[in-house]
CSV table of C-alpha atoms in Angstrom, one decimal:
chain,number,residue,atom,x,y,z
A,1,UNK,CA,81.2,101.7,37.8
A,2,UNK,CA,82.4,105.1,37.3
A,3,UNK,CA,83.7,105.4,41.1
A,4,UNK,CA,85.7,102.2,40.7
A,5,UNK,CA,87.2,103.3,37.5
A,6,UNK,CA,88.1,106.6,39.2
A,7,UNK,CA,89.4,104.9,42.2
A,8,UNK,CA,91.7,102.4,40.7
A,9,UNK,CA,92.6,104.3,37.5
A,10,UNK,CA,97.0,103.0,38.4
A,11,UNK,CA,95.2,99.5,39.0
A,12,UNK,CA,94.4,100.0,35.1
A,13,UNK,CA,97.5,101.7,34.1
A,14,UNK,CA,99.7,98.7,35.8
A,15,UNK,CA,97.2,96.0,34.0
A,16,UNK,CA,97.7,97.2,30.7
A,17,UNK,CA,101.8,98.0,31.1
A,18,UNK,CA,102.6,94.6,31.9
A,19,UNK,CA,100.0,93.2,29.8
A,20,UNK,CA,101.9,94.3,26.6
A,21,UNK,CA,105.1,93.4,28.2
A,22,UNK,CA,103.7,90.1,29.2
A,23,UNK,CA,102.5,89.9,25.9
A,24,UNK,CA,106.3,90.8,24.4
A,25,UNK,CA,107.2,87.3,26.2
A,26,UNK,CA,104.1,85.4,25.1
A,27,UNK,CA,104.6,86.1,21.5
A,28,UNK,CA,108.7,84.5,21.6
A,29,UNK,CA,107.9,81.4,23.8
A,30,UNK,CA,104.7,81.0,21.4
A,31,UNK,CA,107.4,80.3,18.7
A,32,UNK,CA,109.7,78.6,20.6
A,33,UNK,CA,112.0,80.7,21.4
A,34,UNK,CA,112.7,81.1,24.7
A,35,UNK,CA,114.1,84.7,25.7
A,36,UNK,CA,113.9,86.6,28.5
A,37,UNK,CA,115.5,89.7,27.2
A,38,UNK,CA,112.5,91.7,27.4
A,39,UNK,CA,113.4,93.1,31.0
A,40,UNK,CA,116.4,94.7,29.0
A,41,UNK,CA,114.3,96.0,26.1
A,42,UNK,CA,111.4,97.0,28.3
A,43,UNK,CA,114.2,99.1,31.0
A,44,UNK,CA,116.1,100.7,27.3
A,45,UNK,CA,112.5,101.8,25.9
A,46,UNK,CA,111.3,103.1,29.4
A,47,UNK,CA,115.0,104.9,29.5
A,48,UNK,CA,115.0,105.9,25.7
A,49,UNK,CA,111.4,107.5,26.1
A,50,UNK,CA,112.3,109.3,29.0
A,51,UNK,CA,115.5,110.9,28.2
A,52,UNK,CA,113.6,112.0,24.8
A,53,UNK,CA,111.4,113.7,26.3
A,54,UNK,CA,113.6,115.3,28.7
A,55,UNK,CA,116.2,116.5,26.1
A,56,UNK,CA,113.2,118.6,24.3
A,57,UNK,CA,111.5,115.8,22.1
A,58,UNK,CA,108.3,115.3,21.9
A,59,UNK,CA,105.7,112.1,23.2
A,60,UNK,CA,104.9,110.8,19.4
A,61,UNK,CA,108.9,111.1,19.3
A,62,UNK,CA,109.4,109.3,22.2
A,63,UNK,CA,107.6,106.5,21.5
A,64,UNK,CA,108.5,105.7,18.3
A,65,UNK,CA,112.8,105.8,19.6
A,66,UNK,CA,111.5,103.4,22.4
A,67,UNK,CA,109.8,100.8,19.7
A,68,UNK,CA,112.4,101.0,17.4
A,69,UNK,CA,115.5,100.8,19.9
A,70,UNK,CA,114.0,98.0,21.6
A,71,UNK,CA,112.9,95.6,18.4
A,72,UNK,CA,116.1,96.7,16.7
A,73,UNK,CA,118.4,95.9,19.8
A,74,UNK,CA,115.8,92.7,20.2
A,75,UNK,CA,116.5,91.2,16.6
A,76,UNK,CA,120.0,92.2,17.0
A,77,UNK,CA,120.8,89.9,19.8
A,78,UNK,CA,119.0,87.2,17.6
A,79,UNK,CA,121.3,87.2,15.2
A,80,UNK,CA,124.2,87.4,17.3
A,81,UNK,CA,122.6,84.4,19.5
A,82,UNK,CA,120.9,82.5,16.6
A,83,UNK,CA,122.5,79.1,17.2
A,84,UNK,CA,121.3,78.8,20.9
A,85,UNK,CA,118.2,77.6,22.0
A,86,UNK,CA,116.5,76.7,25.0
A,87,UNK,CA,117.9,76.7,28.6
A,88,UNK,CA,120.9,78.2,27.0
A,89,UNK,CA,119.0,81.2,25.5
A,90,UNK,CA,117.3,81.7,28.1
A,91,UNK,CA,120.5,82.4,30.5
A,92,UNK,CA,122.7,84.1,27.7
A,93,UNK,CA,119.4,86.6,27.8
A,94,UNK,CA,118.8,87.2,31.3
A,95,UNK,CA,122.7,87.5,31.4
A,96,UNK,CA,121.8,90.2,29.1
A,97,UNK,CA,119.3,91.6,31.7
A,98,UNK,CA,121.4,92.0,34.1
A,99,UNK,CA,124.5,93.5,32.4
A,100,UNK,CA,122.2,96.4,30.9
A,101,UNK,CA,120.9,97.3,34.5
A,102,UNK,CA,124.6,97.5,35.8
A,103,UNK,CA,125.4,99.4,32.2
A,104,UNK,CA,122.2,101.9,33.0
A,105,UNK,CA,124.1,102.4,36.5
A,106,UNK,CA,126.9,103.2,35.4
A,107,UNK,CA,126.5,105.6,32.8
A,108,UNK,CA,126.2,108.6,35.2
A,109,UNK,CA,124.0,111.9,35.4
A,110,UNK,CA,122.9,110.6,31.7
A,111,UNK,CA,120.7,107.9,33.1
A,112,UNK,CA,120.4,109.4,36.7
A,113,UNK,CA,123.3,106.3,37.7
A,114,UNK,CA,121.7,103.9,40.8
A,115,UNK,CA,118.9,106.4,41.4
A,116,UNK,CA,117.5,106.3,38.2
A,117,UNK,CA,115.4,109.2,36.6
A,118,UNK,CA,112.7,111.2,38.5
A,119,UNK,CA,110.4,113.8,37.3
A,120,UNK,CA,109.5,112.2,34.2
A,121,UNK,CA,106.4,114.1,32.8
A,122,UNK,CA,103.2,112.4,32.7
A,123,UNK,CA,102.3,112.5,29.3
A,124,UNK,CA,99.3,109.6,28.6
A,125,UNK,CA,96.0,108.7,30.2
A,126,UNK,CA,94.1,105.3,30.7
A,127,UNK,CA,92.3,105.9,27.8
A,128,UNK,CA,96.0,105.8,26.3
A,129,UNK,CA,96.8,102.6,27.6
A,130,UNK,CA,93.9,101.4,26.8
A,131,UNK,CA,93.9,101.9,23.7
A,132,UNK,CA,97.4,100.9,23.4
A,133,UNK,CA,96.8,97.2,24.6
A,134,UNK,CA,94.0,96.7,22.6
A,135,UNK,CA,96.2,98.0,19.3
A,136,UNK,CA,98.6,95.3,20.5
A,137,UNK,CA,96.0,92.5,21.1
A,138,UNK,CA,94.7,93.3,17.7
A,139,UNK,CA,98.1,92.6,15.9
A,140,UNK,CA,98.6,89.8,18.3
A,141,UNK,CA,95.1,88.2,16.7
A,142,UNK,CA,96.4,89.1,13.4
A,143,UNK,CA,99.5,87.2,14.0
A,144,UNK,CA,98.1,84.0,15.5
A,145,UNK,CA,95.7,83.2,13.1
A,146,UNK,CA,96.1,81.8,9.3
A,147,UNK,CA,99.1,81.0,7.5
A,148,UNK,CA,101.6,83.3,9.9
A,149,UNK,CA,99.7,81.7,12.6
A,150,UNK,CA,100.1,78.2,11.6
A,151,UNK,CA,103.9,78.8,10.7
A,152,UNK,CA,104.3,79.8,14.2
A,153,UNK,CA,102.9,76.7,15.4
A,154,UNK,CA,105.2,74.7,13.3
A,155,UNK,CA,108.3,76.6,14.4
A,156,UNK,CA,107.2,76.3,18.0
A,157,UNK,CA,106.9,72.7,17.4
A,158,UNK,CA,109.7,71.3,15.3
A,159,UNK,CA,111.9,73.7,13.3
A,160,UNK,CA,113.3,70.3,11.6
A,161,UNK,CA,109.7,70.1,10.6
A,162,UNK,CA,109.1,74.0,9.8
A,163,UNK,CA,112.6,74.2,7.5
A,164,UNK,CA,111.0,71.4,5.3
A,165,UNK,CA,107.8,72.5,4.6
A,166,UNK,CA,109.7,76.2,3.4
A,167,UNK,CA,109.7,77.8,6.4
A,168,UNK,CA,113.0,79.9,6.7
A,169,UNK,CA,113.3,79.7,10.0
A,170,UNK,CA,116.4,82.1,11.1
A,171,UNK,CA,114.4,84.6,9.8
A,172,UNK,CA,111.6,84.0,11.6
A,173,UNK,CA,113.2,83.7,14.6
A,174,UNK,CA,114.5,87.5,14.1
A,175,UNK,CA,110.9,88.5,13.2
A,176,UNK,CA,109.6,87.0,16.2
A,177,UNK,CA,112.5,88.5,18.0
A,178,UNK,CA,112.0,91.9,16.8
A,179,UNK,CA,108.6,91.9,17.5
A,180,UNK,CA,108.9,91.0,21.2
A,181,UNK,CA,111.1,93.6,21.4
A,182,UNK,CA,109.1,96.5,19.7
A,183,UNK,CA,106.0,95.3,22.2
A,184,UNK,CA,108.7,95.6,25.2
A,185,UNK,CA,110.0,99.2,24.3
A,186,UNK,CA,106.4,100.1,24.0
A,187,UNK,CA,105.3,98.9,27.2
A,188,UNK,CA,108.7,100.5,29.0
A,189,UNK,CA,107.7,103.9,27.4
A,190,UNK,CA,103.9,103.8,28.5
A,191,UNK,CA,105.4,102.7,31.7
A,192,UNK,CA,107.9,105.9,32.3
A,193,UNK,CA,105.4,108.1,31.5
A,194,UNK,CA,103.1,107.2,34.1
A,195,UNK,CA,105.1,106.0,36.8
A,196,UNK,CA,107.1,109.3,36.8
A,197,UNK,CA,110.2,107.5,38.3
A,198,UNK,CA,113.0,105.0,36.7
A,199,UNK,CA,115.7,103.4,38.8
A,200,UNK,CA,117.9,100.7,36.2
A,201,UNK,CA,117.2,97.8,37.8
A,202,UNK,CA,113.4,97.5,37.4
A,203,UNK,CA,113.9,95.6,34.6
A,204,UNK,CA,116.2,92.9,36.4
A,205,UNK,CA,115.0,89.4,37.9
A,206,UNK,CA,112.3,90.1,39.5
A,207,UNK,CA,110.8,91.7,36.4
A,208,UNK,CA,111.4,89.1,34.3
A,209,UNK,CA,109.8,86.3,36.2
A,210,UNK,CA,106.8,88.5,37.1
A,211,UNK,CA,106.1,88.3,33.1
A,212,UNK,CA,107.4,84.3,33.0
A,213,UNK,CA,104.7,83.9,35.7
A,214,UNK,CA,102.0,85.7,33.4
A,215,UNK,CA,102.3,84.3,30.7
A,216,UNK,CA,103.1,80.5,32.4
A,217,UNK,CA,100.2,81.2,35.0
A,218,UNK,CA,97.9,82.8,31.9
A,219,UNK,CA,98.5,80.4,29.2
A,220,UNK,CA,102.0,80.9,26.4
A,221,UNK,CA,99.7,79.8,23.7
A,222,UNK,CA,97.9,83.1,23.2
A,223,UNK,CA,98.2,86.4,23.9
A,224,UNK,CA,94.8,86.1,25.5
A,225,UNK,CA,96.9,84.3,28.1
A,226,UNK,CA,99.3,87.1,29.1
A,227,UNK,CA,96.7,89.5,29.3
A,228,UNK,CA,95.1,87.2,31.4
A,229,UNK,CA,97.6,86.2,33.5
A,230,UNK,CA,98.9,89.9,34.1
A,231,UNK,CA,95.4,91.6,34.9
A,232,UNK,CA,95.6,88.6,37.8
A,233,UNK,CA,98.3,88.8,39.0
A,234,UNK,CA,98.2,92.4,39.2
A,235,UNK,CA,94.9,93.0,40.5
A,236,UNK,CA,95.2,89.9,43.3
A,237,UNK,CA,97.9,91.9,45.9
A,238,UNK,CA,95.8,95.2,45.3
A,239,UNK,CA,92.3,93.7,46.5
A,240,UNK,CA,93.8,91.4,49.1
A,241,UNK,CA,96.2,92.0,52.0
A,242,UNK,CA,97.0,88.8,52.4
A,243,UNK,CA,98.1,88.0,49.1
A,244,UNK,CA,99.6,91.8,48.9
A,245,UNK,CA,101.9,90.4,52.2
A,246,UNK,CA,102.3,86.9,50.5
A,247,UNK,CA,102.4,87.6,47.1
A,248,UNK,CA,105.8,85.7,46.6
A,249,UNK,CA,104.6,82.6,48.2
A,250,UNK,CA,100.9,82.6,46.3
A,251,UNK,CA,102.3,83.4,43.1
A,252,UNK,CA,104.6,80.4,43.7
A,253,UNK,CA,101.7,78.5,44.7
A,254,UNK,CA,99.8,79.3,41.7
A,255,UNK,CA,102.6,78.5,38.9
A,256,UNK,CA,103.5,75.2,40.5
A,257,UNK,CA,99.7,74.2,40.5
A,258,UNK,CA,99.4,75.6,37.1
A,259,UNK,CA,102.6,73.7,35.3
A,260,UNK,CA,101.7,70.4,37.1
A,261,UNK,CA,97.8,70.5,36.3
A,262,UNK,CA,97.3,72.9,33.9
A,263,UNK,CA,100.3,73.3,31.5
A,264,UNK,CA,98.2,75.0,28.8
A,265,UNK,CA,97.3,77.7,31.6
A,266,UNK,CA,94.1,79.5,32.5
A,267,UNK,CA,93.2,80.2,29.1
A,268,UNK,CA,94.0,76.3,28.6
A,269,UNK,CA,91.4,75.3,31.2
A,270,UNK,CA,88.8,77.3,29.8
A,271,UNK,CA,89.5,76.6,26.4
A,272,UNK,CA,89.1,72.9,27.2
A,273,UNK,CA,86.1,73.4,29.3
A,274,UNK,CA,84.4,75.3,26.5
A,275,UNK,CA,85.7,72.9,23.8
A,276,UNK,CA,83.8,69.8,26.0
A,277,UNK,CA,80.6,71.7,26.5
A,278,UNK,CA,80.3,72.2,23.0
A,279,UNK,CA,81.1,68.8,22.0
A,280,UNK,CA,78.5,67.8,24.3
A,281,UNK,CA,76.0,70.2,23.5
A,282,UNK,CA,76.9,69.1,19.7
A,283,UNK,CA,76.1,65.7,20.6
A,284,UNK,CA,73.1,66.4,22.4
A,285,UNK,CA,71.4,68.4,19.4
A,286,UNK,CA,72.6,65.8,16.7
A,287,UNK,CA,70.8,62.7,18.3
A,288,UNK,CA,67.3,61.9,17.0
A,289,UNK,CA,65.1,60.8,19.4
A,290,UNK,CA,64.3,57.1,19.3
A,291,UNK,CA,61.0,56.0,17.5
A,292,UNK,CA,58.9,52.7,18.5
A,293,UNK,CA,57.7,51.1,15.8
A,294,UNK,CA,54.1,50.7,15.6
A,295,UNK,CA,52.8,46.8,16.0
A,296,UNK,CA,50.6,45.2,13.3
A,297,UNK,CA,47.8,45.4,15.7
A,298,UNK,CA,47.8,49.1,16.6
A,299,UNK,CA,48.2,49.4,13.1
A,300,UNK,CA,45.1,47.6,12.1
């Protein structure tokens, strides 16, 4: 056990990165919003922490400019976007994705222009990340369960529905929105200071349908399901050479098979299977065994 852990200690590091920034997705399409502007928060905070450090700051420092900038920038966009929904969130925000990689470009020996930032000091551990993720999947629990929970539910559902039961829902919206984005500048942060390089478009397309796979492939109804769906489709490439060479075409594979059979994800299948064996194991212990009554004869 020890050997592996030693051995596959960036294995680790990448699981738990993109677990939170899976996670940063997860927790807006849980509430049915559906934005795909964490590659732009996720780039900023990986940028922000980086450039802090670099100008003298210190790593507690760091961190907290890369939360902050990214749920601040996050709920920001809310408002400004608050009366779209849908397919037309969704490309106003990878819009948004795009134009801040080009921005990140441009901005010259500030942001290291096309190639990006190199040198970055490593500043965290596993133990770090570690700890980090489970922080995050501890608030997520928090979050999903109760009254917040249930208010979620409702909002993802029907925000006819939520609004009448006293639900504000703009506000929620820029809650959720903030959120996703403090979770995305986190994740950006822990990722420059492991990864000791930036270049500005790592948070473009590709990026953000990684996550969209996660959390699709995982299961959007939990943040269970983006940690799931991340350590999978991280791990898979690295312990196989064929799906390292076909990764694009088995991850493909996988989210087709997923939406068409299994819309509630991985977590959905086992959720389900675990909900039926319970039932049945319920049903199983509640019967009574059948008793014969005794004839008049064996009686006497």
């Amino acid at each position: 056990m020890i050997g592996w852990w030693n051995g596959n200690q960036t294995l680790v590091h990448q699981i738990g990165v993109y677990a939170i920034a899976a996670a940063s997705m997860q927790i807006a399409m849980n509430a049915g919003v559906f934005s795909l502007l964490t590659g732009a928060t996720w780039i900023v905070g990986a940028y922000t922490a980086a450039i802090t450090v670099r100008e003298g700051g210190n790593e507690l420092l760091a961190f907290v400019l890369a939360i902050v900038i990214g749920a601040v920038s996050s709920a920001a966009i809310s408002v400004l976007t608050r009366r779209l929904v849908g397919i037309g969130l969704a490309m106003v925000t990878m819009s948004l994705v795009l134009i801040t990689g080009v921005i990140l470009e441009s901005v010259g020996s500030f942001t290291g222009g096309p190639l990006g930032l190199y040198g970055i000091p490593v500043l965290i551990t596993t133990r770090d990340v570690l700890i980090a993720a489970g922080i995050v999947a501890v608030i997520m629990t928090v979050l999903e369960r109760g009254r917040i929970g249930r208010a979620v539910a409702t909002l993802r559902e029907d925000p006819h529905i939520a609004a009448s039961v006293g639900i504000p829902v703009p506000l929620a919206r820029h809650i959720v929105m903030f959120l996703s984005g403090a979770l995305a500048g986190l994740s950006g942060a822990l990722y420059a200071f492991m990864f000791l390089t930036l270049t500005p478009m790592q948070g473009g397309f590709d990026f953000v349908l990684l996550l969209l796979s996660m959390v699709i492939i995982g299961g959007a109804g939990s943040w269970i399901g983006a940690y799931v769906g991340a350590a999978l489709l991280i791990w898979l490439p690295d312990v196989s050479t064929v799906a390292h060479r076909w990764d694009g075409v088995m991850y493909g594979v996988i989210l087709i098979a997923i939406v068409v059979y299994a819309p509630g994800g991985l977590t959905g299948i086992v959720g389900s299977a675990v909900r039926k064996a319970v039932t049945q194991a319920r049903s199983i212990f509640s019967s009574e065994p059948a008793t014969t009554p005794m004839s008049a004869d064996s009686e006497a």
